Amino acid sequence: MEWYDKLHDYFPEHEMKDPHQLVDLLEETDVYHIKETDSYIVLYAEFTTFIFIDYLLVTPHSRSRGIGSRVLNSLKTKGKMILLEAEPNDPDNEDTRRRLAFYKKNGFKKANRIMYAPEDFDGHPYPMHVLYWSPVEMEEEIIMGRMEKACKEIHNFKSKQYYGRILVDPDKALKLLH
């Protein structure tokens, strides 16, 4: 699974799922997909009303060539809201700033009323932004419901088997501010 090794080399350890969980998602569900080329890897779930991007990686030798934007534009043609998680800007990590700028350039917005803090494997919460793109105006209550669905059906798919616990408890990790 060369694609998993590439993802593992790029994403923080606490954001990586067990490789067997990802394979099971791909093989045992109709919603989870992978697209892989020499230039990029994207793992995403396509539900009836939205797409959840679990991982998007443009390989280092292919960055700054518009490939990531083309991947996102390909998903946008489906006409569904696209949802993803991204690390907040960290002044000590240039990649976080670039990543957020990339999504903003591609029309993604931060769900400002949604606080999202999943737990790492030691049980410590870490904050993440919920970003979305939508072809129509979208209330954050709807975005929240879709994020809960992504947590339950993607993050928590067989999570007790692989981690001995629920990976992302939406009741603890997600909060909608009023």
PDB file of C-alpha atoms in Angstrom:
ATOM      1  CA  MET A   1       0.000   0.000   0.000  1.00  0.00           C
ATOM      2  CA  GLU A   2       2.323   2.652  -1.284  1.00  0.00           C
ATOM      3  CA  TRP A   3      -0.478   5.234  -1.142  1.00  0.00           C
ATOM      4  CA  TYR A   4      -0.796   4.735   2.615  1.00  0.00           C
ATOM      5  CA  ASP A   5       2.941   5.212   3.121  1.00  0.00           C
ATOM      6  CA  LYS A   6       2.794   8.509   1.205  1.00  0.00           C
ATOM      7  CA  LEU A   7      -0.112   9.723   3.339  1.00  0.00           C
ATOM      8  CA  HIS A   8       1.611   8.571   6.523  1.00  0.00           C
ATOM      9  CA  ASP A   9       4.789  10.459   5.587  1.00  0.00           C
ATOM     10  CA  TYR A  10       2.832  13.683   5.103  1.00  0.00           C
ATOM     11  CA  PHE A  11      -0.002  13.803   7.648  1.00  0.00           C
ATOM     12  CA  PRO A  12       0.521  14.064  11.423  1.00  0.00           C
ATOM     13  CA  GLU A  13       0.421  10.713  13.204  1.00  0.00           C
ATOM     14  CA  HIS A  14      -2.726  11.611  15.170  1.00  0.00           C
ATOM     15  CA  GLU A  15      -4.620  12.262  11.904  1.00  0.00           C
ATOM     16  CA  MET A  16      -3.787   8.900  10.315  1.00  0.00           C
ATOM     17  CA  LYS A  17      -6.245   6.054  10.397  1.00  0.00           C
ATOM     18  CA  ASP A  18      -5.137   2.443  10.631  1.00  0.00           C
ATOM     19  CA  PRO A  19      -4.363   1.213   7.098  1.00  0.00           C
ATOM     20  CA  HIS A  20      -6.637  -1.802   7.560  1.00  0.00           C
ATOM     21  CA  GLN A  21      -9.543   0.473   8.500  1.00  0.00           C
ATOM     22  CA  LEU A  22      -9.017   2.422   5.270  1.00  0.00           C
ATOM     23  CA  VAL A  23      -8.884  -0.769   3.205  1.00  0.00           C
ATOM     24  CA  ASP A  24     -12.073  -1.995   4.887  1.00  0.00           C
ATOM     25  CA  LEU A  25     -13.773   1.332   4.145  1.00  0.00           C
ATOM     26  CA  LEU A  26     -12.769   0.994   0.483  1.00  0.00           C
ATOM     27  CA  GLU A  27     -13.772  -2.659   0.178  1.00  0.00           C
ATOM     28  CA  GLU A  28     -16.845  -2.839   2.407  1.00  0.00           C
ATOM     29  CA  THR A  29     -18.682   0.424   1.780  1.00  0.00           C
ATOM     30  CA  ASP A  30     -20.185   1.932  -1.340  1.00  0.00           C
ATOM     31  CA  VAL A  31     -19.399   5.501  -0.264  1.00  0.00           C
ATOM     32  CA  TYR A  32     -15.622   5.484   0.329  1.00  0.00           C
ATOM     33  CA  HIS A  33     -13.295   5.949  -2.654  1.00  0.00           C
ATOM     34  CA  ILE A  34      -9.661   6.477  -3.570  1.00  0.00           C
ATOM     35  CA  LYS A  35      -8.231   8.205  -6.605  1.00  0.00           C
ATOM     36  CA  GLU A  36      -4.486   7.915  -6.997  1.00  0.00           C
ATOM     37  CA  THR A  37      -2.022   9.057  -9.631  1.00  0.00           C
ATOM     38  CA  ASP A  38       1.685   9.818  -9.560  1.00  0.00           C
ATOM     39  CA  SER A  39       0.685  13.404  -8.717  1.00  0.00           C
ATOM     40  CA  TYR A  40      -2.011  13.035  -6.053  1.00  0.00           C
ATOM     41  CA  ILE A  41      -3.993  10.825  -3.699  1.00  0.00           C
ATOM     42  CA  VAL A  42      -7.497  11.612  -2.524  1.00  0.00           C
ATOM     43  CA  LEU A  43      -9.625   9.456  -0.233  1.00  0.00           C
ATOM     44  CA  TYR A  44     -13.195  10.635   0.106  1.00  0.00           C
ATOM     45  CA  ALA A  45     -16.694   9.540   0.977  1.00  0.00           C
ATOM     46  CA  GLU A  46     -19.512  10.450  -1.376  1.00  0.00           C
ATOM     47  CA  PHE A  47     -22.874  10.556   0.343  1.00  0.00           C
ATOM     48  CA  THR A  48     -26.191  11.485  -1.270  1.00  0.00           C
ATOM     49  CA  THR A  49     -25.995  15.142  -0.230  1.00  0.00           C
ATOM     50  CA  PHE A  50     -22.286  15.799   0.334  1.00  0.00           C
ATOM     51  CA  ILE A  51     -18.703  14.676  -0.147  1.00  0.00           C
ATOM     52  CA  PHE A  52     -16.316  14.282   2.771  1.00  0.00           C
ATOM     53  CA  ILE A  53     -12.626  14.521   1.865  1.00  0.00           C
ATOM     54  CA  ASP A  54     -10.745  12.370   4.343  1.00  0.00           C
ATOM     55  CA  TYR A  55      -7.254  12.839   2.843  1.00  0.00           C
ATOM     56  CA  LEU A  56      -5.935  14.911  -0.041  1.00  0.00           C
ATOM     57  CA  LEU A  57      -2.243  14.821  -0.874  1.00  0.00           C
ATOM     58  CA  VAL A  58      -0.521  16.365  -3.854  1.00  0.00           C
ATOM     59  CA  THR A  59       2.913  14.765  -4.066  1.00  0.00           C
ATOM     60  CA  PRO A  60       5.831  17.123  -3.371  1.00  0.00           C
ATOM     61  CA  HIS A  61       7.149  17.041  -6.962  1.00  0.00           C
ATOM     62  CA  SER A  62       3.682  18.006  -8.271  1.00  0.00           C
ATOM     63  CA  ARG A  63       2.809  20.914  -5.986  1.00  0.00           C
ATOM     64  CA  SER A  64       2.145  24.434  -7.301  1.00  0.00           C
ATOM     65  CA  ARG A  65       0.956  23.108 -10.665  1.00  0.00           C
ATOM     66  CA  GLY A  66      -2.806  23.390 -10.097  1.00  0.00           C
ATOM     67  CA  ILE A  67      -3.292  19.663  -9.544  1.00  0.00           C
ATOM     68  CA  GLY A  68      -4.985  20.011  -6.154  1.00  0.00           C
ATOM     69  CA  SER A  69      -7.365  22.613  -7.594  1.00  0.00           C
ATOM     70  CA  ARG A  70      -8.212  20.274 -10.479  1.00  0.00           C
ATOM     71  CA  VAL A  71      -8.969  17.455  -8.010  1.00  0.00           C
ATOM     72  CA  LEU A  72     -11.292  19.739  -6.039  1.00  0.00           C
ATOM     73  CA  ASN A  73     -12.926  21.059  -9.226  1.00  0.00           C
ATOM     74  CA  SER A  74     -13.566  17.478 -10.327  1.00  0.00           C
ATOM     75  CA  LEU A  75     -15.406  16.832  -7.053  1.00  0.00           C
ATOM     76  CA  LYS A  76     -17.268  20.151  -7.336  1.00  0.00           C
ATOM     77  CA  THR A  77     -18.766  19.047 -10.678  1.00  0.00           C
ATOM     78  CA  LYS A  78     -20.890  16.571  -8.701  1.00  0.00           C
ATOM     79  CA  GLY A  79     -22.851  19.592  -7.400  1.00  0.00           C
ATOM     80  CA  LYS A  80     -22.686  18.528  -3.752  1.00  0.00           C
ATOM     81  CA  MET A  81     -21.356  20.296  -0.694  1.00  0.00           C
ATOM     82  CA  ILE A  82     -17.747  19.277   0.029  1.00  0.00           C
ATOM     83  CA  LEU A  83     -16.626  18.983   3.633  1.00  0.00           C
ATOM     84  CA  LEU A  84     -13.166  18.458   5.125  1.00  0.00           C
ATOM     85  CA  GLU A  85     -11.028  18.989   8.214  1.00  0.00           C
ATOM     86  CA  ALA A  86      -7.871  21.109   8.318  1.00  0.00           C
ATOM     87  CA  GLU A  87      -5.368  22.007  10.987  1.00  0.00           C
ATOM     88  CA  PRO A  88      -5.544  25.590  12.245  1.00  0.00           C
ATOM     89  CA  ASN A  89      -2.763  27.940  11.178  1.00  0.00           C
ATOM     90  CA  ASP A  90       0.388  27.197  13.173  1.00  0.00           C
ATOM     91  CA  PRO A  91       3.072  29.907  12.883  1.00  0.00           C
ATOM     92  CA  ASP A  92       5.716  27.212  13.370  1.00  0.00           C
ATOM     93  CA  ASN A  93       4.371  25.096  10.495  1.00  0.00           C
ATOM     94  CA  GLU A  94       4.306  26.774   7.069  1.00  0.00           C
ATOM     95  CA  ASP A  95       2.289  23.873   5.628  1.00  0.00           C
ATOM     96  CA  THR A  96      -0.745  24.810   7.753  1.00  0.00           C
ATOM     97  CA  ARG A  97      -0.795  28.354   6.345  1.00  0.00           C
ATOM     98  CA  ARG A  98      -0.354  27.108   2.770  1.00  0.00           C
ATOM     99  CA  ARG A  99      -3.048  24.475   3.176  1.00  0.00           C
ATOM    100  CA  LEU A 100      -5.609  26.965   4.511  1.00  0.00           C
ATOM    101  CA  ALA A 101      -4.720  29.459   1.751  1.00  0.00           C
ATOM    102  CA  PHE A 102      -5.124  26.687  -0.853  1.00  0.00           C
ATOM    103  CA  TYR A 103      -8.626  25.809   0.331  1.00  0.00           C
ATOM    104  CA  LYS A 104      -9.635  29.479   0.588  1.00  0.00           C
ATOM    105  CA  LYS A 105      -8.370  30.070  -2.978  1.00  0.00           C
ATOM    106  CA  ASN A 106     -10.583  27.149  -4.057  1.00  0.00           C
ATOM    107  CA  GLY A 107     -13.713  28.668  -2.515  1.00  0.00           C
ATOM    108  CA  PHE A 108     -13.782  26.805   0.803  1.00  0.00           C
ATOM    109  CA  LYS A 109     -15.056  28.573   3.898  1.00  0.00           C
ATOM    110  CA  LYS A 110     -14.453  27.873   7.564  1.00  0.00           C
ATOM    111  CA  ALA A 111     -17.552  26.863   9.517  1.00  0.00           C
ATOM    112  CA  ASN A 112     -17.021  29.545  12.165  1.00  0.00           C
ATOM    113  CA  ARG A 113     -19.725  28.328  14.539  1.00  0.00           C
ATOM    114  CA  ILE A 114     -18.504  24.718  14.596  1.00  0.00           C
ATOM    115  CA  MET A 115     -15.854  23.878  17.157  1.00  0.00           C
ATOM    116  CA  TYR A 116     -14.198  20.570  16.323  1.00  0.00           C
ATOM    117  CA  ALA A 117     -11.633  18.856  18.523  1.00  0.00           C
ATOM    118  CA  PRO A 118     -11.183  15.107  17.995  1.00  0.00           C
ATOM    119  CA  GLU A 119      -8.914  13.223  20.374  1.00  0.00           C
ATOM    120  CA  ASP A 120      -5.516  11.778  19.526  1.00  0.00           C
ATOM    121  CA  PHE A 121      -4.688   8.168  20.382  1.00  0.00           C
ATOM    122  CA  ASP A 122      -3.769   9.193  23.945  1.00  0.00           C
ATOM    123  CA  GLY A 123      -7.145  10.844  24.487  1.00  0.00           C
ATOM    124  CA  HIS A 124      -5.918  14.450  24.154  1.00  0.00           C
ATOM    125  CA  PRO A 125      -8.147  16.761  22.071  1.00  0.00           C
ATOM    126  CA  TYR A 126      -6.601  18.679  19.180  1.00  0.00           C
ATOM    127  CA  PRO A 127      -8.469  21.489  17.408  1.00  0.00           C
ATOM    128  CA  MET A 128      -9.308  21.263  13.719  1.00  0.00           C
ATOM    129  CA  HIS A 129     -11.181  23.582  11.361  1.00  0.00           C
ATOM    130  CA  VAL A 130     -14.250  22.326   9.536  1.00  0.00           C
ATOM    131  CA  LEU A 131     -14.015  23.682   5.979  1.00  0.00           C
ATOM    132  CA  TYR A 132     -16.704  23.461   3.332  1.00  0.00           C
ATOM    133  CA  TRP A 133     -17.534  24.395  -0.226  1.00  0.00           C
ATOM    134  CA  SER A 134     -21.109  24.492  -1.411  1.00  0.00           C
ATOM    135  CA  PRO A 135     -22.808  25.374  -4.702  1.00  0.00           C
ATOM    136  CA  VAL A 136     -25.618  26.976  -2.626  1.00  0.00           C
ATOM    137  CA  GLU A 137     -25.720  28.880   0.665  1.00  0.00           C
ATOM    138  CA  MET A 138     -25.479  26.426   3.547  1.00  0.00           C
ATOM    139  CA  GLU A 139     -26.540  26.888   7.186  1.00  0.00           C
ATOM    140  CA  GLU A 140     -23.956  25.738   9.705  1.00  0.00           C
ATOM    141  CA  GLU A 141     -26.552  23.532  11.413  1.00  0.00           C
ATOM    142  CA  ILE A 142     -26.685  21.492   8.190  1.00  0.00           C
ATOM    143  CA  ILE A 143     -22.891  21.417   7.966  1.00  0.00           C
ATOM    144  CA  MET A 144     -22.785  20.241  11.582  1.00  0.00           C
ATOM    145  CA  GLY A 145     -25.169  17.374  10.820  1.00  0.00           C
ATOM    146  CA  ARG A 146     -23.070  16.303   7.864  1.00  0.00           C
ATOM    147  CA  MET A 147     -19.885  16.446   9.917  1.00  0.00           C
ATOM    148  CA  GLU A 148     -21.567  14.236  12.528  1.00  0.00           C
ATOM    149  CA  LYS A 149     -22.443  11.760   9.761  1.00  0.00           C
ATOM    150  CA  ALA A 150     -18.821  11.752   8.525  1.00  0.00           C
ATOM    151  CA  CYS A 151     -17.604  11.072  12.066  1.00  0.00           C
ATOM    152  CA  LYS A 152     -20.052   8.222  12.608  1.00  0.00           C
ATOM    153  CA  GLU A 153     -19.753   6.530   9.214  1.00  0.00           C
ATOM    154  CA  ILE A 154     -16.132   7.211   8.236  1.00  0.00           C
ATOM    155  CA  HIS A 155     -13.991   7.960  11.289  1.00  0.00           C
ATOM    156  CA  ASN A 156     -15.841   5.444  13.447  1.00  0.00           C
ATOM    157  CA  PHE A 157     -16.179   2.683  10.836  1.00  0.00           C
ATOM    158  CA  LYS A 158     -14.960  -0.432  12.697  1.00  0.00           C
ATOM    159  CA  SER A 159     -13.063   1.890  15.049  1.00  0.00           C
ATOM    160  CA  LYS A 160     -13.635  -0.331  18.068  1.00  0.00           C
ATOM    161  CA  GLN A 161     -12.020  -3.188  16.158  1.00  0.00           C
ATOM    162  CA  TYR A 162      -8.950  -1.134  15.223  1.00  0.00           C
ATOM    163  CA  TYR A 163      -8.568   1.229  18.198  1.00  0.00           C
ATOM    164  CA  GLY A 164     -10.614  -0.352  20.964  1.00  0.00           C
ATOM    165  CA  ARG A 165     -12.796   2.778  21.131  1.00  0.00           C
ATOM    166  CA  ILE A 166     -14.892   5.202  19.139  1.00  0.00           C
ATOM    167  CA  LEU A 167     -12.333   7.196  17.167  1.00  0.00           C
ATOM    168  CA  VAL A 168     -14.277  10.473  17.002  1.00  0.00           C
ATOM    169  CA  ASP A 169     -17.258  10.818  19.318  1.00  0.00           C
ATOM    170  CA  PRO A 170     -19.299  13.567  17.638  1.00  0.00           C
ATOM    171  CA  ASP A 171     -21.040  14.387  20.942  1.00  0.00           C
ATOM    172  CA  LYS A 172     -17.655  15.231  22.484  1.00  0.00           C
ATOM    173  CA  ALA A 173     -15.655  16.430  19.477  1.00  0.00           C
ATOM    174  CA  LEU A 174     -18.235  18.717  17.835  1.00  0.00           C
ATOM    175  CA  LYS A 175     -19.967  21.751  19.277  1.00  0.00           C
ATOM    176  CA  LEU A 176     -22.184  24.265  17.489  1.00  0.00           C
ATOM    177  CA  LEU A 177     -21.885  27.782  18.882  1.00  0.00           C
ATOM    178  CA  HIS A 178     -24.961  29.999  18.848  1.00  0.00           C
TER     179      HIS A 178
END
